[in-house]
PDB file of C-alpha atoms and ligand atoms in Angstrom:
ATOM      1  CA  UNK G  16     -14.649  -0.519 -23.466  1.00 43.00           C
ATOM      2  CA  UNK G  17     -13.693  -4.199 -21.521  1.00 49.00           C
ATOM      3  CA  UNK G  18     -17.135  -6.037 -22.782  1.00 55.00           C
ATOM      4  CA  UNK G  19     -16.302  -8.569 -19.463  1.00 73.00           C
ATOM      5  CA  UNK G  20     -15.812  -7.235 -16.913  1.00 82.00           C
ATOM      6  CA  UNK G  21     -14.326  -9.044 -14.088  1.00 91.00           C
ATOM      7  CA  UNK G  22     -15.924  -8.449 -10.659  1.00 95.00           C
ATOM      8  CA  UNK G  23     -14.639  -8.793  -7.163  1.00 97.00           C
ATOM      9  CA  UNK G  24     -16.183 -11.692  -5.375  1.00 97.00           C
ATOM     10  CA  UNK G  25     -19.665 -11.831  -3.668  1.00 97.00           C
ATOM     11  CA  UNK G  26     -18.073 -12.236  -1.136  1.00 98.00           C
ATOM     12  CA  UNK G  27     -15.681  -9.210  -0.627  1.00 98.00           C
ATOM     13  CA  UNK G  28     -18.880  -7.308  -2.418  1.00 98.00           C
ATOM     14  CA  UNK G  29     -20.780  -7.812   0.794  1.00 98.00           C
ATOM     15  CA  UNK G  30     -18.405  -7.023   3.334  1.00 98.00           C
ATOM     16  CA  UNK G  31     -17.643  -3.318   1.141  1.00 98.00           C
ATOM     17  CA  UNK G  32     -20.805  -1.882   1.366  1.00 98.00           C
ATOM     18  CA  UNK G  33     -21.781  -3.468   5.227  1.00 98.00           C
ATOM     19  CA  UNK G  34     -18.351  -1.628   6.338  1.00 98.00           C
ATOM     20  CA  UNK G  35     -18.863   1.686   4.364  1.00 98.00           C
ATOM     21  CA  UNK G  36     -22.733   1.171   5.605  1.00 98.00           C
ATOM     22  CA  UNK G  37     -21.240   0.933   9.687  1.00 98.00           C
ATOM     23  CA  UNK G  38     -18.740   3.408   9.351  1.00 98.00           C
ATOM     24  CA  UNK G  39     -21.081   5.784   8.406  1.00 98.00           C
ATOM     25  CA  UNK G  40     -23.831   5.123  11.576  1.00 98.00           C
ATOM     26  CA  UNK G  41     -20.523   4.758  13.911  1.00 98.00           C
ATOM     27  CA  UNK G  42     -19.670   7.967  12.452  1.00 98.00           C
ATOM     28  CA  UNK G  43     -22.946   9.222  12.798  1.00 98.00           C
ATOM     29  CA  UNK G  44     -24.160   8.100  16.012  1.00 97.00           C
ATOM     30  CA  UNK G  45     -20.501   8.952  17.455  1.00 96.00           C
ATOM     31  CA  UNK G  46     -20.062  11.407  20.710  1.00 93.00           C
ATOM     32  CA  UNK G  47     -17.655  12.926  22.469  1.00 85.00           C
ATOM     33  CA  UNK G  48     -15.637  12.374  26.807  1.00 74.00           C
ATOM     34  CA  UNK G  49     -17.729  13.083  28.976  1.00 79.00           C
ATOM     35  CA  UNK G  50     -20.819  12.231  27.558  1.00 86.00           C
ATOM     36  CA  UNK G  51     -19.790   8.982  26.591  1.00 91.00           C
ATOM     37  CA  UNK G  52     -18.306   8.357  30.259  1.00 88.00           C
ATOM     38  CA  UNK G  53     -22.243   9.376  30.998  1.00 89.00           C
ATOM     39  CA  UNK G  54     -24.001   7.080  28.900  1.00 91.00           C
ATOM     40  CA  UNK G  55     -21.611   4.734  26.250  1.00 92.00           C
ATOM     41  CA  UNK G  56     -22.605   4.406  22.945  1.00 95.00           C
ATOM     42  CA  UNK G  57     -23.416   1.860  21.858  1.00 96.00           C
ATOM     43  CA  UNK G  58     -24.285   1.484  19.190  1.00 97.00           C
ATOM     44  CA  UNK G  59     -20.911   3.464  17.555  1.00 98.00           C
ATOM     45  CA  UNK G  60     -19.074   0.230  19.901  1.00 97.00           C
ATOM     46  CA  UNK G  61     -21.392  -2.591  17.350  1.00 98.00           C
ATOM     47  CA  UNK G  62     -20.486  -1.374  14.483  1.00 98.00           C
ATOM     48  CA  UNK G  63     -16.540  -0.243  15.440  1.00 98.00           C
ATOM     49  CA  UNK G  64     -16.105  -2.811  16.571  1.00 98.00           C
ATOM     50  CA  UNK G  65     -17.936  -5.050  13.480  1.00 98.00           C
ATOM     51  CA  UNK G  66     -15.814  -2.846  11.293  1.00 98.00           C
ATOM     52  CA  UNK G  67     -13.013  -4.014  12.749  1.00 98.00           C
ATOM     53  CA  UNK G  68     -13.673  -7.851  12.638  1.00 98.00           C
ATOM     54  CA  UNK G  69     -14.679  -7.382   8.658  1.00 98.00           C
ATOM     55  CA  UNK G  70     -10.987  -6.899   7.831  1.00 98.00           C
ATOM     56  CA  UNK G  71      -9.321 -10.256   8.655  1.00 98.00           C
ATOM     57  CA  UNK G  72     -12.097 -12.408   6.464  1.00 98.00           C
ATOM     58  CA  UNK G  73     -11.551  -9.909   4.161  1.00 98.00           C
ATOM     59  CA  UNK G  74      -7.628  -9.956   3.449  1.00 98.00           C
ATOM     60  CA  UNK G  75      -8.143 -13.499   3.630  1.00 98.00           C
ATOM     61  CA  UNK G  76     -10.844 -12.912   1.083  1.00 98.00           C
ATOM     62  CA  UNK G  77      -8.381 -11.021  -0.967  1.00 97.00           C
ATOM     63  CA  UNK G  78      -5.683 -13.229  -0.863  1.00 97.00           C
ATOM     64  CA  UNK G  79      -7.373 -16.235  -2.364  1.00 97.00           C
ATOM     65  CA  UNK G  80      -8.633 -14.041  -5.565  1.00 96.00           C
ATOM     66  CA  UNK G  81     -11.220 -12.125  -4.686  1.00 96.00           C
ATOM     67  CA  UNK G  82     -10.211  -9.335  -6.415  1.00 96.00           C
ATOM     68  CA  UNK G  83      -9.712  -8.926  -9.905  1.00 95.00           C
ATOM     69  CA  UNK G  84      -6.743  -6.689 -11.745  1.00 92.00           C
ATOM     70  CA  UNK G  85      -6.339  -3.255 -10.788  1.00 91.00           C
ATOM     71  CA  UNK G  86      -8.006  -1.502 -14.352  1.00 89.00           C
ATOM     72  CA  UNK G  87      -5.625   1.042 -16.217  1.00 87.00           C
ATOM     73  CA  UNK G  88      -7.520   2.800 -17.441  1.00 86.00           C
ATOM     74  CA  UNK G  89      -6.176   6.079 -16.906  1.00 84.00           C
ATOM     75  CA  UNK G  90      -2.635   4.914 -16.375  1.00 90.00           C
ATOM     76  CA  UNK G  91       0.821   2.971 -13.867  1.00 93.00           C
ATOM     77  CA  UNK G  92       0.585   6.684 -11.539  1.00 94.00           C
ATOM     78  CA  UNK G  93      -4.129   6.403 -11.299  1.00 92.00           C
ATOM     79  CA  UNK G  94      -2.985   2.588 -10.426  1.00 94.00           C
ATOM     80  CA  UNK G  95      -0.413   3.439  -8.075  1.00 95.00           C
ATOM     81  CA  UNK G  96      -3.119   5.672  -6.674  1.00 95.00           C
ATOM     82  CA  UNK G  97      -5.988   3.645  -6.093  1.00 95.00           C
ATOM     83  CA  UNK G  98      -3.658   1.190  -4.185  1.00 96.00           C
ATOM     84  CA  UNK G  99      -1.930   3.448  -1.863  1.00 97.00           C
ATOM     85  CA  UNK G 100      -6.524   4.870  -1.873  1.00 97.00           C
ATOM     86  CA  UNK G 101      -7.141   1.118  -0.970  1.00 97.00           C
ATOM     87  CA  UNK G 102      -3.668   0.509   1.394  1.00 98.00           C
ATOM     88  CA  UNK G 103      -4.903   3.557   3.511  1.00 98.00           C
ATOM     89  CA  UNK G 104      -8.337   3.185   4.303  1.00 98.00           C
ATOM     90  CA  UNK G 105      -7.539  -0.595   5.277  1.00 98.00           C
ATOM     91  CA  UNK G 106      -4.848   0.640   7.411  1.00 98.00           C
ATOM     92  CA  UNK G 107      -8.024   3.213   8.960  1.00 98.00           C
ATOM     93  CA  UNK G 108     -10.618   0.006   8.745  1.00 98.00           C
ATOM     94  CA  UNK G 109      -7.876  -1.733  11.690  1.00 98.00           C
ATOM     95  CA  UNK G 110      -6.392   1.625  13.339  1.00 98.00           C
ATOM     96  CA  UNK G 111      -9.669   3.964  14.039  1.00 98.00           C
ATOM     97  CA  UNK G 112     -11.733   0.885  15.630  1.00 98.00           C
ATOM     98  CA  UNK G 113      -8.753  -0.386  17.418  1.00 98.00           C
ATOM     99  CA  UNK G 114      -8.116   3.256  19.310  1.00 98.00           C
ATOM    100  CA  UNK G 115     -11.681   4.134  19.683  1.00 98.00           C
ATOM    101  CA  UNK G 116     -11.527   1.091  21.490  1.00 98.00           C
ATOM    102  CA  UNK G 117      -8.365   1.177  23.911  1.00 97.00           C
ATOM    103  CA  UNK G 118      -9.853   5.022  23.846  1.00 96.00           C
ATOM    104  CA  UNK G 119     -13.227   3.700  25.821  1.00 96.00           C
ATOM    105  CA  UNK G 120     -11.193   0.601  28.020  1.00 96.00           C
ATOM    106  CA  UNK G 121      -8.392   3.959  29.239  1.00 95.00           C
ATOM    107  CA  UNK G 122     -12.475   6.173  30.132  1.00 94.00           C
ATOM    108  CA  UNK G 123     -13.299   3.189  32.022  1.00 94.00           C
ATOM    109  CA  UNK G 124     -16.468   2.646  29.979  1.00 95.00           C
ATOM    110  CA  UNK G 125     -17.427  -0.678  29.275  1.00 94.00           C
ATOM    111  CA  UNK G 126     -18.045  -1.428  26.061  1.00 96.00           C
ATOM    112  CA  UNK G 127     -21.372  -4.533  26.545  1.00 94.00           C
ATOM    113  CA  UNK G 128     -22.837  -4.816  23.085  1.00 94.00           C
ATOM    114  CA  UNK G 129     -26.385  -6.437  24.073  1.00 89.00           C
ATOM    115  CA  UNK G 130     -25.257  -8.665  26.213  1.00 92.00           C
ATOM    116  CA  UNK G 131     -21.643  -9.751  24.437  1.00 94.00           C
ATOM    117  CA  UNK G 132     -19.119  -8.364  27.217  1.00 96.00           C
ATOM    118  CA  UNK G 133     -16.341  -7.429  25.308  1.00 97.00           C
ATOM    119  CA  UNK G 134     -12.390  -6.880  27.782  1.00 98.00           C
ATOM    120  CA  UNK G 135     -10.532  -3.971  27.831  1.00 97.00           C
ATOM    121  CA  UNK G 136      -7.491  -3.264  26.356  1.00 97.00           C
ATOM    122  CA  UNK G 137      -6.587  -1.004  29.000  1.00 96.00           C
ATOM    123  CA  UNK G 138      -5.538  -0.398  31.922  1.00 96.00           C
ATOM    124  CA  UNK G 139      -8.820   2.734  33.174  1.00 95.00           C
ATOM    125  CA  UNK G 140      -7.460   5.902  33.628  1.00 93.00           C
ATOM    126  CA  UNK G 141      -8.986   8.871  36.384  1.00 89.00           C
ATOM    127  CA  UNK G 142      -9.625  12.643  34.155  1.00 86.00           C
ATOM    128  CA  UNK G 143      -7.654  13.415  31.033  1.00 88.00           C
ATOM    129  CA  UNK G 144      -6.791   9.194  28.693  1.00 90.00           C
ATOM    130  CA  UNK G 145      -4.203  11.184  26.321  1.00 89.00           C
ATOM    131  CA  UNK G 146      -3.438  12.089  22.612  1.00 95.00           C
ATOM    132  CA  UNK G 147      -5.255   8.377  21.996  1.00 94.00           C
ATOM    133  CA  UNK G 148      -8.804  10.599  21.674  1.00 93.00           C
ATOM    134  CA  UNK G 149      -7.560  13.124  19.299  1.00 95.00           C
ATOM    135  CA  UNK G 150      -5.822  10.622  17.142  1.00 97.00           C
ATOM    136  CA  UNK G 151      -9.601   8.178  16.868  1.00 98.00           C
ATOM    137  CA  UNK G 152     -11.686  11.528  16.482  1.00 97.00           C
ATOM    138  CA  UNK G 153      -9.393  12.657  13.599  1.00 98.00           C
ATOM    139  CA  UNK G 154      -9.026   9.090  12.152  1.00 98.00           C
ATOM    140  CA  UNK G 155     -12.537   8.602  12.024  1.00 98.00           C
ATOM    141  CA  UNK G 156     -13.155  12.133  10.718  1.00 98.00           C
ATOM    142  CA  UNK G 157     -10.307  11.241   7.885  1.00 98.00           C
ATOM    143  CA  UNK G 158     -11.949   7.937   6.604  1.00 98.00           C
ATOM    144  CA  UNK G 159     -15.235   9.602   6.472  1.00 98.00           C
ATOM    145  CA  UNK G 160     -13.341  12.093   4.137  1.00 98.00           C
ATOM    146  CA  UNK G 161     -11.151   9.535   2.130  1.00 98.00           C
ATOM    147  CA  UNK G 162     -14.002   7.640   1.594  1.00 98.00           C
ATOM    148  CA  UNK G 163     -15.995  10.993  -0.124  1.00 98.00           C
ATOM    149  CA  UNK G 164     -12.691  11.301  -2.451  1.00 98.00           C
ATOM    150  CA  UNK G 165     -12.787   7.007  -2.934  1.00 98.00           C
ATOM    151  CA  UNK G 166     -16.151   7.105  -4.375  1.00 97.00           C
ATOM    152  CA  UNK G 167     -15.565  10.258  -6.306  1.00 97.00           C
ATOM    153  CA  UNK G 168     -13.104   8.669  -8.225  1.00 96.00           C
ATOM    154  CA  UNK G 169     -15.196   5.661  -8.401  1.00 95.00           C
ATOM    155  CA  UNK G 170     -17.717   7.812  -9.939  1.00 95.00           C
ATOM    156  CA  UNK G 171     -14.884   9.737 -12.593  1.00 94.00           C
ATOM    157  CA  UNK G 172     -13.566   6.116 -13.197  1.00 93.00           C
ATOM    158  CA  UNK G 173     -17.528   5.024 -14.295  1.00 93.00           C
ATOM    159  CA  UNK G 174     -18.603   8.256 -16.398  1.00 94.00           C
ATOM    160  CA  UNK G 175     -15.098   9.889 -17.642  1.00 93.00           C
ATOM    161  CA  UNK G 176     -13.063   6.637 -18.565  1.00 91.00           C
ATOM    162  CA  UNK G 177     -16.058   4.393 -18.799  1.00 91.00           C
ATOM    163  CA  UNK G 178     -14.129   1.406 -18.009  1.00 91.00           C
ATOM    164  CA  UNK G 179     -17.733   0.246 -15.586  1.00 92.00           C
ATOM    165  CA  UNK G 180     -15.400   0.406 -11.693  1.00 94.00           C
ATOM    166  CA  UNK G 181     -18.958   0.740 -10.171  1.00 95.00           C
ATOM    167  CA  UNK G 182     -20.331  -2.481 -11.893  1.00 94.00           C
ATOM    168  CA  UNK G 183     -17.289  -3.953 -10.191  1.00 95.00           C
ATOM    169  CA  UNK G 184     -18.067  -3.237  -7.197  1.00 97.00           C
ATOM    170  CA  UNK G 185     -22.361  -3.706  -7.708  1.00 95.00           C
ATOM    171  CA  UNK G 186     -24.419  -6.107  -5.866  1.00 93.00           C
ATOM    172  CA  UNK G 187     -27.120  -7.622  -7.860  1.00 87.00           C
TER     173      UNK G 187
HETATM  174  C1  HEM U 218     -14.778   2.655  12.152  1.00 64.28           C
HETATM  175  C2  HEM U 218     -15.481   3.350  13.202  1.00 64.28           C
HETATM  176  C3  HEM U 218     -14.864   4.435  14.334  1.00 64.28           C
HETATM  177  C4  HEM U 218     -15.612   5.874  14.169  1.00 64.28           C
HETATM  178  C5  HEM U 218     -15.830   5.979  12.278  1.00 64.28           C
HETATM  179  C6  HEM U 218     -14.950   6.595  15.080  1.00 64.28           C
HETATM  180  C7  HEM U 218     -15.587   8.311  14.750  1.00 64.28           C
HETATM  181  C8  HEM U 218     -15.448   8.852  16.279  1.00 64.28           C
HETATM  182  C9  HEM U 218     -15.363  10.053  16.709  1.00 64.28           C
HETATM  183  C10 HEM U 218     -16.042  11.028  15.520  1.00 64.28           C
HETATM  184  C11 HEM U 218     -14.971  10.424  17.315  1.00 64.28           C
HETATM  185  C12 HEM U 218     -15.762  11.577  18.016  1.00 64.28           C
HETATM  186  C13 HEM U 218     -16.996  11.722  18.195  1.00 64.28           C
HETATM  187  C14 HEM U 218     -17.351  13.484  19.172  1.00 64.28           C
HETATM  188  O1  HEM U 218     -16.301  14.085  19.214  1.00 64.28           O
HETATM  189  O2  HEM U 218     -18.509  13.825  18.773  1.00 64.28           O
HETATM  190  C15 HEM U 218     -15.586   9.331  17.738  1.00 64.28           C
HETATM  191  C16 HEM U 218     -15.056   9.128  19.620  1.00 64.28           C
HETATM  192  C17 HEM U 218     -14.899   7.738  20.723  1.00 64.28           C
HETATM  193  N1  HEM U 218     -15.458   7.391  19.625  1.00 64.28           N
HETATM  194 FE1  HEM U 218     -15.178   6.289  17.940  1.00 64.28          FE
HETATM  195  N2  HEM U 218     -15.056   5.666  15.814  1.00 64.28           N
HETATM  196  C18 HEM U 218     -15.192   3.774  15.669  1.00 64.28           C
HETATM  197  C19 HEM U 218     -15.067   3.115  16.066  1.00 64.28           C
HETATM  198  C20 HEM U 218     -15.100   3.115  17.610  1.00 64.28           C
HETATM  199  C21 HEM U 218     -15.250   2.045  18.720  1.00 64.28           C
HETATM  200  C22 HEM U 218     -14.403   0.726  17.589  1.00 64.28           C
HETATM  201  C23 HEM U 218     -14.808   2.222  19.587  1.00 64.28           C
HETATM  202  C24 HEM U 218     -14.517   1.213  21.106  1.00 64.28           C
HETATM  203  C25 HEM U 218     -14.985   0.441  20.847  1.00 64.28           C
HETATM  204  C26 HEM U 218     -14.733   3.814  19.962  1.00 64.28           C
HETATM  205  C27 HEM U 218     -14.882   4.628  20.872  1.00 64.28           C
HETATM  206  C28 HEM U 218     -14.726   6.321  20.829  1.00 64.28           C
HETATM  207  C29 HEM U 218     -15.125   6.836  22.576  1.00 64.28           C
HETATM  208  C30 HEM U 218     -14.714   6.268  24.074  1.00 64.28           C
HETATM  209  C31 HEM U 218     -15.300   8.154  21.350  1.00 64.28           C
HETATM  210  C32 HEM U 218     -15.061   9.413  23.061  1.00 64.28           C
HETATM  211  C33 HEM U 218     -13.097  10.022  22.478  1.00 64.28           C
HETATM  212  C34 HEM U 218     -13.565  10.606  23.700  1.00 64.28           C
HETATM  213  O3  HEM U 218     -14.017  11.938  23.437  1.00 64.28           O
HETATM  214  O4  HEM U 218     -12.598  10.383  24.615  1.00 64.28           O
HETATM  215  N3  HEM U 218     -14.522   4.287  18.629  1.00 64.28           N
HETATM  216  N4  HEM U 218     -15.135   8.568  17.726  1.00 64.28           N
HETATM  217  C1  HEM U 219     -15.840   4.351   3.996  1.00 64.28           C
HETATM  218  C2  HEM U 219     -16.908   3.998   4.031  1.00 64.28           C
HETATM  219  C3  HEM U 219     -15.804   3.814   1.967  1.00 64.28           C
HETATM  220  C4  HEM U 219     -14.556   2.187   2.351  1.00 64.28           C
HETATM  221  C5  HEM U 219     -14.250   1.980   4.086  1.00 64.28           C
HETATM  222  C6  HEM U 219     -14.048   1.795   1.015  1.00 64.28           C
HETATM  223  C7  HEM U 219     -13.163   0.586   1.164  1.00 64.28           C
HETATM  224  C8  HEM U 219     -12.743   0.595  -0.593  1.00 64.28           C
HETATM  225  C9  HEM U 219     -11.448  -0.164  -0.301  1.00 64.28           C
HETATM  226  C10 HEM U 219     -10.751  -1.098   0.514  1.00 64.28           C
HETATM  227  C11 HEM U 219     -11.330  -1.166  -1.578  1.00 64.28           C
HETATM  228  C12 HEM U 219     -11.089  -2.245  -2.546  1.00 64.28           C
HETATM  229  C13 HEM U 219     -11.137  -3.298  -2.367  1.00 64.28           C
HETATM  230  C14 HEM U 219     -11.033  -4.117  -1.551  1.00 64.28           C
HETATM  231  O1  HEM U 219      -9.748  -4.884  -0.856  1.00 64.28           O
HETATM  232  O2  HEM U 219     -11.939  -3.887  -1.110  1.00 64.28           O
HETATM  233  C15 HEM U 219     -12.327  -0.571  -1.806  1.00 64.28           C
HETATM  234  C16 HEM U 219     -13.148  -0.371  -3.587  1.00 64.28           C
HETATM  235  C17 HEM U 219     -13.632   0.097  -4.222  1.00 64.28           C
HETATM  236  N1  HEM U 219     -14.656   0.784  -3.312  1.00 64.28           N
HETATM  237 FE1  HEM U 219     -14.438   1.080  -1.646  1.00 64.28          FE
HETATM  238  N2  HEM U 219     -15.057   1.938   0.422  1.00 64.28           N
HETATM  239  C18 HEM U 219     -15.835   2.815   0.577  1.00 64.28           C
HETATM  240  C19 HEM U 219     -16.960   3.493   0.138  1.00 64.28           C
HETATM  241  C20 HEM U 219     -17.084   3.326  -1.150  1.00 64.28           C
HETATM  242  C21 HEM U 219     -18.229   4.107  -1.952  1.00 64.28           C
HETATM  243  C22 HEM U 219     -19.784   4.953  -1.256  1.00 64.28           C
HETATM  244  C23 HEM U 219     -18.279   3.785  -2.735  1.00 64.28           C
HETATM  245  C24 HEM U 219     -19.573   4.429  -4.172  1.00 64.28           C
HETATM  246  C25 HEM U 219     -19.176   4.840  -5.265  1.00 64.28           C
HETATM  247  C26 HEM U 219     -17.524   3.013  -3.254  1.00 64.28           C
HETATM  248  C27 HEM U 219     -16.719   2.183  -4.807  1.00 64.28           C
HETATM  249  C28 HEM U 219     -15.852   1.230  -5.220  1.00 64.28           C
HETATM  250  C29 HEM U 219     -14.987   0.695  -5.785  1.00 64.28           C
HETATM  251  C30 HEM U 219     -16.104   1.111  -7.283  1.00 64.28           C
HETATM  252  C31 HEM U 219     -14.545  -0.165  -5.717  1.00 64.28           C
HETATM  253  C32 HEM U 219     -12.998  -1.005  -6.797  1.00 64.28           C
HETATM  254  C33 HEM U 219     -12.302  -0.652  -7.301  1.00 64.28           C
HETATM  255  C34 HEM U 219     -11.949  -1.351  -8.291  1.00 64.28           C
HETATM  256  O3  HEM U 219     -12.075  -1.896  -9.076  1.00 64.28           O
HETATM  257  O4  HEM U 219     -10.575  -1.166  -8.677  1.00 64.28           O
HETATM  258  N3  HEM U 219     -16.831   2.772  -2.271  1.00 64.28           N
HETATM  259  N4  HEM U 219     -13.659   0.250  -1.518  1.00 64.28           N
END
C-alpha cells in the first residue's frame, strides 16, 4: 500500500463532486415532452448546462497536470478499462447536455435561467422533434448507470485492492 498517495488537484476534486451533484439533480428533476413545453424545467436546464460548462475547465486542469497517474493495482487491463470508462463519462458529460439543449431548442422552449437568457441552437418545430429527444433521454439514463458502475469500481479499488483510490478524490 503506497504511503504517500498523489491526489487529484483541488480544482479537479471540486469539479468532480460538483458535476456529480449537478448530474444527479438534473436527472431527478427531469421531465418528458408535453410538460416541458407547458412548464420549462429551469432547474433541469441550469444544472445540465452547468455540467457542460464545467467540462472545458476540467479538461484544461487535467492537461495542466492536475490528475495523478493511474493506479496499477488491478493490472493493465483494469487501467485501460478505467481510462475507457472515464472517457465515456466525459463523452456523456458533453453529449447529454448538448442533445438536451438541442431538444429544448427544437421544442421551442425558451432557456431562461433565472434572468440569464441562453440562445436556442436549432429552429423550433411544431409537433414531434425527431430522435434527438430519445437520444437525450437514453444518454441521461446511461450517464447515471455508468456513474454507478464507476462508483462501484472506486469502492472495489478502495476496499478490495486497498489502494486508497477514494482518497485521491477526497474533498477534505
Ligand atoms: C447531465 C445533464 C442532463 C441529464 C442527466 C438529463 C437527463 C434527462 C432525462 C433522463 C430526461 C427524460 C425525462 C423523462 O422523460 O421523464 C430529460 C429530458 C429533457 N431534457 Fe435533459 N438532461 C440533462 C441536461 C439537459 C440540458 C442542459 C437541457 C437543455 C438545456 C435539457 C433539456 C431536456 C429536455 C427539453 C427534455 C425533454 C425532452 C423530450 O421529452 O422531448 N437536458 N433529460
Ligand atoms: C455523475 C457522477 C460522476 C461522474 C460523471 C464521474 C466522473 C469521473 C471522471 C471523468 C473521473 C476521471 C478523473 C477526472 O478527469 O476528473 C473520475 C474519477 C474518480 N471518481 Fe468519479 N464520477 C462520478 C461520480 C463518482 C462517485 C459517486 C464516486 C464515489 C465512489 C466517484 C469516485 C471517483 C474516484 C475515486 C475517482 C479517481 C479515480 C482514480 O484515481 O483514477 N465518482 N470520476
